[in-house]
């Protein structure tokens, strides 16, 4: 189930990116970093930025059997936006590409993990919203239910 949700999420993201590119649109004149516009944006940014401190996040491929569609050309504007805000990512790319791993695989592995973090953040946000709305409907105005 998680694999299909992640696959669907990535397809939607790619479609959105392609749609914006075809329309010549950029949000605020630039392509946003991968955490922009998500619930808990600051926490998400922190988690995504922490990816670039561990070499394994770039040299380990997604697990076998996981459907992760990736097209470097589609992701490149987001990659460039992220590079501009993450010096550790710049350094990691300098150290690994092309000596250890190809450009395409570097970004594939990175964006696979970015997708997992965003998916987890969205699920957490949905769970919080669900529990808050459930709590509001279960108790009466005086809190007695």
Short mmCIF file of C-alpha atoms in Angstrom, two decimals:
data_model
loop_
_atom_site.label_atom_id
_atom_site.label_comp_id
_atom_site.label_asym_id
_atom_site.label_seq_id
_atom_site.Cartn_x
_atom_site.Cartn_y
_atom_site.Cartn_z
CA UNK A 1 0.00 0.00 0.00
CA UNK A 2 2.77 2.46 0.91
CA UNK A 3 4.49 1.72 -2.38
CA UNK A 4 1.42 2.59 -4.42
CA UNK A 5 0.75 5.76 -2.39
CA UNK A 6 4.34 6.90 -2.85
CA UNK A 7 4.20 6.04 -6.55
CA UNK A 8 0.96 7.99 -6.94
CA UNK A 9 2.40 10.93 -5.01
CA UNK A 10 5.50 10.99 -7.20
CA UNK A 11 3.44 10.78 -10.41
CA UNK A 12 1.33 13.71 -9.22
CA UNK A 13 4.43 15.69 -8.32
CA UNK A 14 6.02 15.02 -11.71
CA UNK A 15 2.79 15.96 -13.50
CA UNK A 16 2.62 19.19 -11.49
CA UNK A 17 6.24 20.06 -12.28
CA UNK A 18 5.79 19.31 -16.00
CA UNK A 19 2.56 21.31 -16.08
CA UNK A 20 4.29 24.31 -14.52
CA UNK A 21 7.27 23.99 -16.87
CA UNK A 22 5.04 23.75 -19.95
CA UNK A 23 3.09 26.78 -18.82
CA UNK A 24 6.38 28.58 -18.20
CA UNK A 25 5.29 29.22 -14.64
CA UNK A 26 7.49 29.48 -11.65
CA UNK A 27 6.16 30.23 -8.22
CA UNK A 28 7.52 33.61 -7.07
CA UNK A 29 9.82 33.58 -10.10
CA UNK A 30 11.75 30.55 -8.88
CA UNK A 31 11.12 26.87 -8.47
CA UNK A 32 10.41 26.17 -4.80
CA UNK A 33 12.51 23.85 -2.67
CA UNK A 34 10.84 20.50 -1.88
CA UNK A 35 9.54 21.56 1.53
CA UNK A 36 7.79 24.77 0.41
CA UNK A 37 4.03 24.81 0.79
CA UNK A 38 3.71 21.72 2.97
CA UNK A 39 2.18 21.53 6.44
CA UNK A 40 4.84 21.91 9.14
CA UNK A 41 7.14 23.47 6.55
CA UNK A 42 9.97 24.30 8.97
CA UNK A 43 10.11 20.80 10.45
CA UNK A 44 9.97 19.32 6.96
CA UNK A 45 12.79 21.61 5.81
CA UNK A 46 14.92 20.53 8.75
CA UNK A 47 14.35 16.83 7.98
CA UNK A 48 15.08 17.25 4.27
CA UNK A 49 18.22 19.30 4.94
CA UNK A 50 19.45 16.58 7.30
CA UNK A 51 19.42 14.08 4.40
CA UNK A 52 22.49 15.73 2.91
CA UNK A 53 24.61 15.00 5.98
CA UNK A 54 24.61 11.22 5.40
CA UNK A 55 26.38 9.79 2.36
CA UNK A 56 24.25 6.64 2.46
CA UNK A 57 21.19 8.64 1.39
CA UNK A 58 22.84 9.14 -2.00
CA UNK A 59 24.63 5.87 -2.65
CA UNK A 60 21.84 3.50 -1.58
CA UNK A 61 19.12 2.91 -4.14
CA UNK A 62 15.44 2.59 -3.20
CA UNK A 63 14.60 -0.95 -2.00
CA UNK A 64 13.94 -3.57 -4.66
CA UNK A 65 10.28 -3.75 -5.58
CA UNK A 66 9.56 -0.12 -4.71
CA UNK A 67 7.98 1.75 -7.60
CA UNK A 68 9.69 5.12 -7.83
CA UNK A 69 9.33 6.92 -11.14
CA UNK A 70 12.09 9.45 -11.63
CA UNK A 71 12.98 11.74 -14.51
CA UNK A 72 16.02 13.91 -13.82
CA UNK A 73 14.90 16.57 -16.29
CA UNK A 74 11.60 17.03 -14.43
CA UNK A 75 13.26 17.17 -11.02
CA UNK A 76 16.21 19.38 -12.01
CA UNK A 77 14.54 22.75 -11.19
CA UNK A 78 13.71 21.45 -7.69
CA UNK A 79 17.22 20.01 -7.37
CA UNK A 80 18.73 23.39 -8.27
CA UNK A 81 16.45 25.19 -5.80
CA UNK A 82 17.50 22.74 -3.08
CA UNK A 83 21.20 23.06 -3.93
CA UNK A 84 20.88 26.83 -3.56
CA UNK A 85 19.66 26.43 0.02
CA UNK A 86 21.70 23.45 1.21
CA UNK A 87 25.51 23.79 1.30
CA UNK A 88 25.83 20.19 2.59
CA UNK A 89 24.00 18.96 -0.50
CA UNK A 90 26.38 20.94 -2.71
CA UNK A 91 29.36 19.37 -0.95
CA UNK A 92 27.93 15.85 -1.12
CA UNK A 93 27.24 16.21 -4.84
CA UNK A 94 30.78 17.50 -5.41
CA UNK A 95 32.25 14.52 -3.53
CA UNK A 96 30.10 11.80 -5.11
CA UNK A 97 29.24 12.80 -8.70
CA UNK A 98 30.59 11.29 -10.96
CA UNK A 99 33.38 9.58 -8.99
CA UNK A 100 31.09 7.34 -6.92
CA UNK A 101 27.63 7.62 -8.46
CA UNK A 102 26.03 9.08 -11.59
CA UNK A 103 24.16 12.38 -11.51
CA UNK A 104 20.89 10.61 -12.30
CA UNK A 105 21.27 8.04 -9.50
CA UNK A 106 22.45 10.68 -7.03
CA UNK A 107 19.22 12.63 -7.51
CA UNK A 108 17.02 9.53 -7.80
CA UNK A 109 18.20 8.28 -4.40
CA UNK A 110 17.90 11.74 -2.85
CA UNK A 111 14.40 12.49 -4.14
CA UNK A 112 13.21 9.02 -3.18
CA UNK A 113 14.08 9.88 0.42
CA UNK A 114 12.65 13.40 0.12
CA UNK A 115 9.41 11.75 -1.04
CA UNK A 116 9.37 9.47 2.00
CA UNK A 117 9.87 12.41 4.35
CA UNK A 118 7.13 14.45 2.67
CA UNK A 119 4.76 11.49 2.67
CA UNK A 120 5.41 10.91 6.38
CA UNK A 121 4.87 14.60 7.09
CA UNK A 122 1.58 14.64 5.18
CA UNK A 123 0.34 11.50 6.95
CA UNK A 124 1.29 12.98 10.33
CA UNK A 125 -0.49 16.21 9.46
CA UNK A 126 -3.60 14.32 8.32
CA UNK A 127 -3.58 12.25 11.52
CA UNK A 128 -3.30 15.39 13.64
CA UNK A 129 -6.18 17.04 11.77
CA UNK A 130 -8.26 13.88 12.07
CA UNK A 131 -7.66 13.56 15.81
CA UNK A 132 -8.41 17.24 16.37
CA UNK A 133 -11.68 17.08 14.43
CA UNK A 134 -12.60 13.79 16.14
CA UNK A 135 -11.89 15.35 19.53
CA UNK A 136 -14.06 18.35 18.69
CA UNK A 137 -17.03 16.20 17.69
CA UNK A 138 -16.77 13.68 20.54
CA UNK A 139 -17.12 16.16 23.37
CA UNK A 140 -19.91 18.61 23.89
CA UNK A 141 -19.45 22.34 24.36
CA UNK A 142 -18.85 21.81 28.07
CA UNK A 143 -16.32 19.01 27.36
CA UNK A 144 -18.58 16.24 28.73
CA UNK A 145 -19.31 14.35 25.46
#
